[in-house]
mmCIF file of C-alpha atoms in Angstrom:
data_model
loop_
_atom_site.group_PDB
_atom_site.id
_atom_site.type_symbol
_atom_site.label_atom_id
_atom_site.label_comp_id
_atom_site.label_asym_id
_atom_site.label_seq_id
_atom_site.Cartn_x
_atom_site.Cartn_y
_atom_site.Cartn_z
ATOM 1 C CA MET G 1267 -4.022 -19.174 -3.230
ATOM 2 C CA MET G 1268 -3.887 -18.478 -6.939
ATOM 3 C CA LEU G 1269 -0.836 -15.779 -7.729
ATOM 4 C CA SER G 1270 -1.501 -15.230 -11.305
ATOM 5 C CA ASP G 1271 -1.053 -18.417 -13.006
ATOM 6 C CA MET G 1272 1.542 -20.316 -10.228
ATOM 7 C CA GLU G 1273 0.131 -21.491 -7.132
ATOM 8 C CA LEU G 1274 1.907 -20.604 -4.095
ATOM 9 C CA SER G 1275 2.060 -23.934 -1.313
ATOM 10 C CA GLY G 1276 0.260 -23.179 2.140
ATOM 11 C CA LYS G 1277 4.160 -22.899 3.745
ATOM 12 C CA GLU G 1278 4.895 -19.994 1.121
ATOM 13 C CA SER G 1279 1.610 -18.175 1.371
ATOM 14 C CA THR G 1280 1.413 -17.926 4.825
ATOM 15 C CA ILE G 1281 5.428 -16.571 5.083
ATOM 16 C CA PHE G 1282 4.737 -13.455 2.395
ATOM 17 C CA ILE G 1283 1.289 -12.641 2.978
ATOM 18 C CA GLU G 1284 -0.070 -13.335 6.412
ATOM 19 C CA PRO G 1285 2.604 -11.095 8.372
ATOM 20 C CA LEU G 1286 1.728 -8.178 5.985
ATOM 21 C CA ALA G 1287 -1.669 -8.745 6.188
ATOM 22 C CA GLN G 1288 -1.509 -9.431 10.007
ATOM 23 C CA GLU G 1289 0.226 -6.117 10.270
ATOM 24 C CA TRP G 1290 -2.646 -4.355 8.203
ATOM 25 C CA ALA G 1291 -5.451 -6.044 10.364
ATOM 26 C CA LYS G 1292 -3.786 -4.650 13.773
ATOM 27 C CA LYS G 1293 -3.796 -0.964 12.821
ATOM 28 C CA TYR G 1294 -7.241 -1.075 10.678
ATOM 29 C CA LEU G 1295 -8.323 -2.268 14.328
ATOM 30 C CA GLN G 1296 -6.563 0.156 16.141
ATOM 31 C CA ASN G 1297 -7.776 3.285 14.222
ATOM 32 C CA LEU G 1298 -11.598 1.911 14.128
ATOM 33 C CA VAL G 1299 -11.582 1.742 18.000
ATOM 34 C CA VAL G 1300 -10.086 5.163 18.011
ATOM 35 C CA ASN G 1301 -12.617 6.394 15.121
ATOM 36 C CA THR G 1302 -15.839 5.089 16.707
ATOM 37 C CA GLU G 1303 -15.431 6.895 20.040
ATOM 38 C CA THR G 1304 -15.283 10.256 18.138
ATOM 39 C CA GLN G 1305 -18.179 9.368 16.303
ATOM 40 C CA GLU G 1306 -20.894 7.974 18.357
ATOM 41 C CA ASN G 1307 -20.160 10.935 20.900
ATOM 42 C CA ASP G 1308 -20.796 13.227 17.609
ATOM 43 C CA HIS G 1309 -23.435 11.431 15.581
ATOM 44 C CA GLY G 1310 -24.505 8.859 18.319
ATOM 45 C CA LEU G 1311 -24.108 6.203 15.354
ATOM 46 C CA ALA G 1312 -23.439 2.420 16.790
ATOM 47 C CA LEU G 1313 -20.277 1.127 15.231
ATOM 48 C CA SER G 1314 -22.479 -2.332 16.041
ATOM 49 C CA GLU G 1315 -24.806 -1.080 12.932
ATOM 50 C CA ILE G 1316 -21.954 -0.051 10.761
ATOM 51 C CA LEU G 1317 -19.740 -3.427 10.849
ATOM 52 C CA SER G 1318 -23.079 -5.393 10.433
ATOM 53 C CA VAL G 1319 -23.971 -7.191 8.021
ATOM 54 C CA PRO G 1320 -27.117 -4.272 6.554
ATOM 55 C CA GLY G 1321 -25.012 -1.858 7.256
ATOM 56 C CA ARG G 1322 -21.476 -2.741 5.717
ATOM 57 C CA LYS G 1323 -24.386 -3.425 2.484
ATOM 58 C CA LYS G 1324 -24.951 0.055 2.971
ATOM 59 C CA THR G 1325 -21.423 1.923 3.283
ATOM 60 C CA ALA G 1326 -20.589 -0.004 0.159
ATOM 61 C CA ASP G 1327 -24.198 0.861 -1.896
ATOM 62 C CA GLN G 1328 -23.524 4.520 -1.604
ATOM 63 C CA VAL G 1329 -19.797 3.578 -1.700
ATOM 64 C CA LEU G 1330 -20.618 1.718 -5.285
ATOM 65 C CA THR G 1331 -23.021 4.371 -6.669
ATOM 66 C CA SER G 1332 -20.767 7.617 -6.879
ATOM 67 C CA LEU G 1333 -17.886 5.143 -8.330
ATOM 68 C CA ARG G 1334 -18.235 5.703 -12.138
ATOM 69 C CA SER G 1335 -18.121 9.613 -11.944
ATOM 70 C CA ILE G 1336 -15.838 9.675 -9.593
ATOM 71 C CA SER G 1337 -13.377 7.292 -11.552
ATOM 72 C CA VAL G 1338 -13.997 10.115 -13.919
ATOM 73 C CA LYS G 1339 -13.058 13.133 -11.857
ATOM 74 C CA ALA G 1340 -9.803 10.939 -10.700
ATOM 75 C CA TRP G 1341 -8.213 10.504 -14.066
ATOM 76 C CA ASN G 1342 -8.507 14.488 -14.715
ATOM 77 C CA LYS G 1343 -7.132 15.282 -11.390
ATOM 78 C CA THR G 1344 -4.460 12.318 -12.326
ATOM 79 C CA GLU G 1345 -4.116 13.948 -16.315
ATOM 80 C CA ASP G 1346 -3.606 17.279 -14.923
ATOM 81 C CA LEU G 1347 -0.592 16.455 -13.320
ATOM 82 C CA LEU G 1348 1.150 14.210 -15.243
ATOM 83 C CA ALA G 1349 0.103 16.478 -18.488
ATOM 84 C CA ILE G 1350 3.753 17.873 -18.300
ATOM 85 C CA PRO G 1351 5.673 15.169 -17.258
ATOM 86 C CA ILE G 1352 4.205 12.569 -19.540
ATOM 87 C CA VAL G 1353 5.857 15.139 -22.472
ATOM 88 C CA GLN G 1354 9.342 15.483 -21.022
ATOM 89 C CA HIS G 1355 9.614 11.157 -20.641
ATOM 90 C CA HIS G 1356 8.566 10.753 -24.336
ATOM 91 C CA ILE G 1357 6.345 8.548 -23.022
ATOM 92 C CA ASP G 1358 4.178 7.182 -25.506
ATOM 93 C CA PHE G 1359 0.436 8.817 -25.376
ATOM 94 C CA ASN G 1360 -1.713 5.497 -27.077
ATOM 95 C CA LEU G 1361 0.020 3.742 -23.951
ATOM 96 C CA ILE G 1362 -2.369 5.470 -21.378
ATOM 97 C CA ASN G 1363 -6.100 4.763 -22.120
ATOM 98 C CA PRO G 1364 -8.096 5.966 -19.979
ATOM 99 C CA TRP G 1365 -11.023 3.962 -21.004
ATOM 100 C CA GLU G 1366 -9.624 1.323 -20.063
ATOM 101 C CA ILE G 1367 -8.107 2.678 -16.846
ATOM 102 C CA SER G 1368 -11.126 3.632 -15.788
ATOM 103 C CA HIS G 1369 -12.314 -0.224 -16.322
ATOM 104 C CA ASP G 1370 -9.869 -1.671 -14.839
ATOM 105 C CA CYS G 1371 -9.996 0.527 -11.392
ATOM 106 C CA PHE G 1372 -13.652 0.109 -11.547
ATOM 107 C CA ASN G 1373 -13.787 -3.750 -11.798
ATOM 108 C CA ILE G 1374 -11.153 -3.493 -8.664
ATOM 109 C CA TYR G 1375 -12.771 -1.637 -6.299
ATOM 110 C CA LYS G 1376 -15.987 -3.080 -7.066
ATOM 111 C CA LYS G 1377 -14.681 -6.466 -6.147
ATOM 112 C CA ALA G 1378 -13.140 -5.024 -2.927
ATOM 113 C CA LEU G 1379 -16.307 -3.326 -1.975
ATOM 114 C CA TYR G 1380 -17.987 -6.987 -2.624
ATOM 115 C CA PHE G 1381 -15.699 -8.317 -0.387
ATOM 116 C CA TYR G 1382 -15.875 -5.880 2.413
ATOM 117 C CA THR G 1383 -19.938 -6.746 2.688
ATOM 118 C CA GLN G 1384 -19.450 -10.513 2.867
ATOM 119 C CA SER G 1385 -16.742 -9.561 5.394
ATOM 120 C CA GLY G 1386 -19.874 -9.445 7.490
ATOM 121 C CA HIS G 1387 -21.139 -13.052 7.625
ATOM 122 C CA ASN G 1388 -18.102 -14.148 9.591
ATOM 123 C CA ARG G 1389 -18.070 -12.065 12.554
ATOM 124 C CA PRO G 1390 -20.170 -12.972 15.847
ATOM 125 C CA LEU G 1391 -22.494 -10.688 16.979
ATOM 126 C CA SER G 1392 -21.196 -11.011 20.261
ATOM 127 C CA PHE G 1393 -17.985 -9.859 18.998
ATOM 128 C CA VAL G 1394 -19.417 -7.004 17.051
ATOM 129 C CA THR G 1395 -21.568 -5.603 19.768
ATOM 130 C CA LYS G 1396 -19.098 -6.029 22.740
ATOM 131 C CA PHE G 1397 -17.249 -2.817 20.993
ATOM 132 C CA THR G 1398 -19.307 -0.740 21.978
ATOM 133 C CA LYS G 1399 -19.870 -1.523 25.704
ATOM 134 C CA PRO G 1400 -18.783 1.584 27.569
ATOM 135 C CA ASN G 1401 -15.246 2.500 28.629
ATOM 136 C CA TYR G 1402 -14.106 -1.697 26.548
ATOM 137 C CA HIS G 1403 -10.121 -2.123 25.673
ATOM 138 C CA LEU G 1404 -9.897 -3.987 22.948
ATOM 139 C CA SER G 1405 -7.885 -7.189 24.410
ATOM 140 C CA GLU G 1406 -5.046 -9.301 22.356
ATOM 141 C CA GLU G 1407 -7.102 -12.089 21.851
ATOM 142 C CA ASP G 1408 -9.581 -9.907 20.332
ATOM 143 C CA LEU G 1409 -7.353 -8.540 18.327
ATOM 144 C CA GLN G 1410 -6.223 -12.088 16.947
ATOM 145 C CA LEU G 1411 -9.618 -13.003 16.588
ATOM 146 C CA GLU G 1412 -10.512 -10.096 14.215
ATOM 147 C CA THR G 1413 -8.011 -10.691 12.362
ATOM 148 C CA GLU G 1414 -8.576 -14.244 11.635
ATOM 149 C CA LEU G 1415 -12.090 -13.243 10.966
ATOM 150 C CA ILE G 1416 -12.707 -10.617 9.417
ATOM 151 C CA ALA G 1417 -9.653 -8.330 8.800
ATOM 152 C CA PRO G 1418 -8.869 -6.737 4.941
ATOM 153 C CA HIS G 1419 -5.733 -9.426 5.315
ATOM 154 C CA GLU G 1420 -8.545 -11.284 2.868
ATOM 155 C CA LEU G 1421 -8.683 -9.026 0.844
ATOM 156 C CA VAL G 1422 -5.364 -9.415 -0.626
ATOM 157 C CA ARG G 1423 -6.018 -13.400 -1.234
ATOM 158 C CA VAL G 1424 -8.871 -12.646 -3.267
ATOM 159 C CA ILE G 1425 -7.359 -9.593 -4.842
ATOM 160 C CA SER G 1426 -3.951 -9.464 -5.372
ATOM 161 C CA ALA G 1427 -4.013 -11.830 -8.002
ATOM 162 C CA ASP G 1428 -6.169 -9.310 -10.136
ATOM 163 C CA ILE G 1429 -3.889 -6.172 -9.253
ATOM 164 C CA GLY G 1430 -1.512 -7.556 -10.063
ATOM 165 C CA ALA G 1431 -2.511 -8.935 -13.101
ATOM 166 C CA VAL G 1432 -3.106 -5.282 -13.931
ATOM 167 C CA ARG G 1433 -0.428 -4.371 -12.830
ATOM 168 C CA LYS G 1434 1.936 -6.448 -15.413
ATOM 169 C CA LYS G 1435 -0.550 -5.491 -18.552
ATOM 170 C CA TYR G 1436 0.705 -2.141 -17.847
ATOM 171 C CA THR G 1437 4.747 -2.543 -16.979
ATOM 172 C CA GLU G 1438 5.396 -4.997 -19.695
ATOM 173 C CA ILE G 1439 5.530 -1.989 -22.898
ATOM 174 C CA ASP G 1440 6.442 0.469 -20.396
ATOM 175 C CA PRO G 1441 7.123 0.433 -16.766
ATOM 176 C CA ARG G 1442 6.483 3.843 -15.959
ATOM 177 C CA ALA G 1443 2.363 3.242 -17.278
ATOM 178 C CA ILE G 1444 2.344 2.302 -14.007
ATOM 179 C CA GLY G 1445 2.604 5.947 -12.499
ATOM 180 C CA PHE G 1446 -1.094 6.734 -14.585
ATOM 181 C CA VAL G 1447 -2.444 3.511 -13.113
ATOM 182 C CA SER G 1448 -1.758 3.617 -9.130
ATOM 183 C CA MET G 1449 -2.366 7.067 -9.796
ATOM 184 C CA GLN G 1450 -5.638 6.688 -10.912
ATOM 185 C CA PHE G 1451 -6.959 4.233 -8.106
ATOM 186 C CA HIS G 1452 -5.729 5.984 -5.440
ATOM 187 C CA TYR G 1453 -7.425 9.349 -6.454
ATOM 188 C CA THR G 1454 -10.181 7.215 -6.780
ATOM 189 C CA GLY G 1455 -10.101 5.601 -3.293
ATOM 190 C CA GLN G 1456 -9.201 9.269 -2.093
ATOM 191 C CA MET G 1457 -12.708 10.808 -3.465
ATOM 192 C CA LEU G 1458 -14.701 7.776 -2.721
ATOM 193 C CA LEU G 1459 -14.016 7.506 0.655
ATOM 194 C CA GLU G 1460 -14.718 11.487 1.321
ATOM 195 C CA PRO G 1461 -18.558 11.283 1.948
ATOM 196 C CA LEU G 1462 -18.433 8.798 4.381
ATOM 197 C CA ASN G 1463 -18.987 9.310 8.309
ATOM 198 C CA ILE G 1464 -15.381 8.711 9.903
ATOM 199 C CA VAL G 1465 -16.384 5.368 11.219
ATOM 200 C CA GLU G 1466 -16.506 3.793 8.033
ATOM 201 C CA ARG G 1467 -13.958 5.990 6.068
ATOM 202 C CA SER G 1468 -11.565 3.851 8.574
ATOM 203 C CA LEU G 1469 -13.322 0.641 7.633
ATOM 204 C CA VAL G 1470 -13.639 0.949 3.679
ATOM 205 C CA GLY G 1471 -10.286 2.948 3.538
ATOM 206 C CA SER G 1472 -8.162 -0.420 5.146
ATOM 207 C CA TYR G 1473 -9.805 -2.166 1.998
ATOM 208 C CA PHE G 1474 -8.669 0.212 -0.312
ATOM 209 C CA LYS G 1475 -5.420 0.436 1.680
ATOM 210 C CA VAL G 1476 -5.099 -3.047 -0.110
ATOM 211 C CA ILE G 1477 -5.492 -2.004 -3.385
ATOM 212 C CA ASP G 1478 -3.081 1.248 -3.444
ATOM 213 C CA ASP G 1479 -0.210 -1.406 -1.954
ATOM 214 C CA HIS G 1480 -0.572 -4.265 -4.381
ATOM 215 C CA LEU G 1481 -0.740 -0.991 -7.342
ATOM 216 C CA TYR G 1482 2.216 1.137 -5.966
ATOM 217 C CA MET G 1483 4.521 -2.020 -4.744
ATOM 218 C CA PRO G 1484 5.211 -4.617 -6.603
ATOM 219 C CA LEU G 1485 4.427 -6.913 -4.172
ATOM 220 C CA GLN G 1486 2.514 -9.187 -6.431
ATOM 221 C CA ARG G 1487 5.455 -9.813 -8.372
ATOM 222 C CA ALA G 1488 7.993 -10.021 -4.594
ATOM 223 C CA TYR G 1489 4.963 -12.882 -4.180
ATOM 224 C CA LEU G 1490 5.992 -15.111 -7.717
ATOM 225 C CA ALA G 1491 10.171 -14.435 -6.593
ATOM 226 C CA ALA G 1492 10.277 -16.377 -3.700
ATOM 227 C CA ALA G 1493 7.906 -19.050 -5.012
ATOM 228 C CA GLN G 1494 10.933 -20.216 -6.399
ATOM 229 C CA TYR G 1495 12.732 -20.851 -2.820
ATOM 230 C CA ASP G 1496 13.045 -23.384 -0.381
ATOM 231 C CA TYR G 1497 11.306 -22.748 2.816
ATOM 232 C CA ASP G 1498 14.576 -22.493 5.258
ATOM 233 C CA SER G 1499 16.150 -20.569 2.383
ATOM 234 C CA PRO G 1500 18.720 -17.781 4.163
ATOM 235 C CA ILE G 1501 16.631 -15.661 1.727
ATOM 236 C CA ILE G 1502 13.301 -16.397 3.328
ATOM 237 C CA SER G 1503 14.689 -15.986 6.128
ATOM 238 C CA VAL G 1504 16.202 -12.336 6.018
ATOM 239 C CA LEU G 1505 12.592 -11.574 4.351
ATOM 240 C CA GLN G 1506 10.625 -13.208 7.394
ATOM 241 C CA ASN G 1507 12.395 -10.844 9.640
ATOM 242 C CA LEU G 1508 11.783 -8.307 7.276
ATOM 243 C CA LEU G 1509 8.265 -8.189 6.170
ATOM 244 C CA PRO G 1510 6.334 -8.084 9.699
ATOM 245 C CA ALA G 1511 8.608 -4.599 10.319
ATOM 246 C CA SER G 1512 7.853 -3.216 7.180
ATOM 247 C CA THR G 1513 5.502 -0.811 8.188
ATOM 248 C CA ASN G 1514 7.089 -0.174 11.926
ATOM 249 C CA ILE G 1515 10.553 0.701 9.980
ATOM 250 C CA ALA G 1516 7.999 2.987 7.529
ATOM 251 C CA ASN G 1517 6.284 5.403 10.469
ATOM 252 C CA ASN G 1518 9.983 5.563 12.612
ATOM 253 C CA ILE G 1519 11.603 7.045 8.863
ATOM 254 C CA ALA G 1520 8.549 9.212 8.479
ATOM 255 C CA LYS G 1521 8.429 10.828 11.800
ATOM 256 C CA LYS G 1522 12.302 11.106 10.961
ATOM 257 C CA ILE G 1523 11.750 12.594 7.837
ATOM 258 C CA ILE G 1524 9.374 15.672 9.510
ATOM 259 C CA GLU G 1525 11.729 16.660 12.089
ATOM 260 C CA LEU G 1526 14.543 16.766 9.163
ATOM 261 C CA PHE G 1527 12.476 18.829 6.222
ATOM 262 C CA PRO G 1528 9.860 20.309 9.212
ATOM 263 C CA ASN G 1529 9.120 23.582 7.010
ATOM 264 C CA HIS G 1530 8.608 21.644 3.699
ATOM 265 C CA GLU G 1531 5.520 21.252 1.555
ATOM 266 C CA THR G 1532 5.058 19.007 -0.857
ATOM 267 C CA MET G 1533 2.230 19.703 -3.515
ATOM 268 C CA SER G 1534 -0.257 17.842 -0.763
ATOM 269 C CA GLY G 1535 0.895 20.211 1.727
ATOM 270 C CA LYS G 1536 2.750 19.913 5.121
ATOM 271 C CA LEU G 1537 4.842 16.203 5.775
ATOM 272 C CA THR G 1538 2.758 16.551 8.971
ATOM 273 C CA ASP G 1539 -0.277 16.539 7.654
ATOM 274 C CA GLN G 1540 -1.918 13.509 7.418
ATOM 275 C CA VAL G 1541 -2.957 12.793 3.922
ATOM 276 C CA VAL G 1542 1.053 13.709 3.289
ATOM 277 C CA ARG G 1543 2.299 11.674 6.378
ATOM 278 C CA ILE G 1544 -0.041 8.241 4.694
ATOM 279 C CA SER G 1545 2.012 8.385 1.485
ATOM 280 C CA SER G 1546 5.333 9.482 3.195
ATOM 281 C CA ILE G 1547 5.116 5.861 5.104
ATOM 282 C CA ARG G 1548 3.649 3.737 2.006
ATOM 283 C CA ASP G 1549 6.870 5.550 0.158
ATOM 284 C CA VAL G 1550 9.053 4.002 2.264
ATOM 285 C CA GLU G 1551 6.899 0.846 1.907
ATOM 286 C CA MET G 1552 7.239 0.624 -1.411
ATOM 287 C CA PHE G 1553 11.216 1.772 -1.319
ATOM 288 C CA GLN G 1554 11.506 -2.080 0.863
ATOM 289 C CA VAL G 1555 9.496 -4.158 -1.853
ATOM 290 C CA TYR G 1556 11.294 -2.596 -4.353
ATOM 291 C CA LEU G 1557 14.925 -3.905 -2.683
ATOM 292 C CA TRP G 1558 13.077 -7.364 -1.326
ATOM 293 C CA VAL G 1559 12.311 -8.000 -5.264
ATOM 294 C CA CYS G 1560 15.997 -7.354 -6.282
ATOM 295 C CA VAL G 1561 17.265 -9.718 -3.830
ATOM 296 C CA LEU G 1562 14.711 -12.074 -4.466
ATOM 297 C CA GLU G 1563 15.398 -11.722 -8.662
ATOM 298 C CA GLY G 1564 19.254 -11.606 -8.221
ATOM 299 C CA ASN G 1565 19.277 -8.300 -9.641
ATOM 300 C CA VAL G 1566 18.442 -4.746 -10.096
ATOM 301 C CA ASN G 1567 16.221 -4.556 -13.212
ATOM 302 C CA ILE G 1568 13.043 -3.631 -11.558
ATOM 303 C CA ILE G 1569 14.773 -0.289 -9.845
ATOM 304 C CA LYS G 1570 16.748 0.691 -13.254
ATOM 305 C CA GLU G 1571 12.829 -0.081 -15.690
ATOM 306 C CA GLU G 1572 10.519 0.783 -13.103
ATOM 307 C CA LEU G 1573 11.227 1.981 -9.481
ATOM 308 C CA PHE G 1574 13.609 5.101 -10.812
ATOM 309 C CA PRO G 1575 12.248 6.546 -13.833
ATOM 310 C CA LEU G 1576 8.577 6.519 -11.761
ATOM 311 C CA CYS G 1577 10.295 8.346 -9.471
ATOM 312 C CA VAL G 1578 12.445 10.904 -11.902
ATOM 313 C CA MET G 1579 8.900 10.721 -13.481
ATOM 314 C CA LEU G 1580 7.005 11.845 -10.228
ATOM 315 C CA TYR G 1581 9.030 13.056 -6.926
ATOM 316 C CA PRO G 1582 9.671 16.532 -9.222
ATOM 317 C CA THR G 1583 5.444 17.343 -9.809
ATOM 318 C CA LEU G 1584 4.333 16.249 -6.353
ATOM 319 C CA LYS G 1585 7.631 18.601 -4.926
ATOM 320 C CA VAL G 1586 9.344 15.660 -3.594
ATOM 321 C CA LYS G 1587 13.632 16.553 -3.115
ATOM 322 C CA TRP G 1588 15.533 14.378 -3.611
ATOM 323 C CA ASP G 1589 18.173 15.550 -0.469
ATOM 324 C CA MET G 1590 14.492 13.463 1.209
ATOM 325 C CA ILE G 1591 14.734 10.459 -0.255
ATOM 326 C CA ARG G 1592 18.751 10.551 0.308
ATOM 327 C CA GLN G 1593 17.867 10.392 3.500
ATOM 328 C CA MET G 1594 14.964 7.969 3.328
ATOM 329 C CA LEU G 1595 17.881 5.970 1.799
ATOM 330 C CA TYR G 1596 20.298 6.278 4.986
ATOM 331 C CA LEU G 1597 17.851 5.977 7.303
ATOM 332 C CA LEU G 1598 16.670 2.624 5.609
ATOM 333 C CA ARG G 1599 19.944 1.412 6.092
ATOM 334 C CA PHE G 1600 20.411 1.648 9.686
ATOM 335 C CA GLU G 1601 16.661 0.244 10.186
ATOM 336 C CA ILE G 1602 17.397 -3.268 8.434
ATOM 337 C CA GLN G 1603 20.717 -3.352 9.833
ATOM 338 C CA ASP G 1604 19.005 -3.154 13.694
ATOM 339 C CA ARG G 1605 16.825 -6.198 12.307
ATOM 340 C CA LEU G 1606 19.164 -8.546 11.087
ATOM 341 C CA VAL G 1607 22.558 -10.782 11.538
ATOM 342 C CA TYR G 1608 25.304 -9.991 10.100
ATOM 343 C CA GLU G 1609 25.132 -12.367 7.281
ATOM 344 C CA HIS G 1610 21.538 -11.192 6.387
ATOM 345 C CA PHE G 1611 22.498 -7.693 5.925
ATOM 346 C CA GLN G 1612 25.514 -8.187 3.403
ATOM 347 C CA MET G 1613 23.151 -10.324 1.769
ATOM 348 C CA LEU G 1614 20.973 -6.996 0.767
ATOM 349 C CA MET G 1615 23.705 -4.608 0.616
ATOM 350 C CA PRO G 1616 24.767 -5.001 -3.136
ATOM 351 C CA TYR G 1617 21.163 -4.205 -4.054
ATOM 352 C CA PHE G 1618 20.877 -1.558 -1.468
ATOM 353 C CA GLN G 1619 24.348 0.541 -2.287
ATOM 354 C CA ILE G 1620 22.927 0.381 -5.648
ATOM 355 C CA LEU G 1621 19.680 1.757 -5.005
ATOM 356 C CA SER G 1622 21.437 5.004 -3.115
ATOM 357 C CA SER G 1623 23.831 5.151 -5.630
ATOM 358 C CA MET G 1624 20.987 5.853 -7.951
ATOM 359 C CA PHE G 1625 19.609 8.592 -5.951
ATOM 360 C CA SER G 1626 22.675 10.378 -4.831
ATOM 361 C CA ALA G 1627 23.251 14.121 -5.359
ATOM 362 C CA ASP G 1628 25.623 12.905 -8.601
ATOM 363 C CA ILE G 1629 22.903 12.672 -10.110
ATOM 364 C CA LEU G 1630 19.799 13.859 -8.601
ATOM 365 C CA ASP G 1631 20.241 17.492 -7.267
#
């Protein structure tokens, strides 16, 4: 697989892409089954029809038709939200080119939608149709087959280098620019999904999540840094343990944050609202990936230059309390500790302690 200008070996790409992709695929399929039952009961839509090649093309064409106009609306929303922070943080307006960002956004989503339509070619009809049988329960074999055939993790192979190039372009001069880019992509994806029925939204949304994750998180940078290590390196062993568990860790922490701050409302709503909960889980995953990059690169540059400035710029605007971030980091430490042997845990601690200290109450109140 080609990542930027570097080709990773099969072993390395398997370590760093497959586990995370399989986690996405499992969630994708589980959500698909639940949503399908609701949709068929309400509207009589057959999952086999939606999953078919013509069905996928119909959905993709519907989304693609509105992509240009929605990209403009998404930029307006991003600009309204960040107009004040861009002045407060002395960000050069010339670095934020809405037309260039919208162009990049259009190309990435267009490629993802094309891949979504092509995925249907790889699925046996017998596999598709059995989802629609009464009282059908998904087996482990089906889950594995779905993961191998058409799950969105295949999109990672196709599009991660493209998104990585976009991310690199906007972070090279001022890393804070990625805040505007990622929010533009995020709002575009949200608006594109709104008109779809619940099954299509679950299907297409899982592909769009690949885009979201690779923009919000420095995954491409982690892939490239990991490629510099031997397969049996202790650092690789650490990430082999943590990467597949990252979403589970994020879910656990998001639940506890809701319990600790039951009455808090962000700009998007209560912590229990689905859209906020999804964002919360993604943010916990994001902090984990930044930590991995620190360990892989042997320094905390990416936290100092990118993560911390972005959080300071965005979280107050989004009404995310610093106490919530501190609690999240506190919980993250124990989630990681529970999954690693002592020696491996100690490898992360210097970087984790610096990360925690930067978000301490002494600095951010």
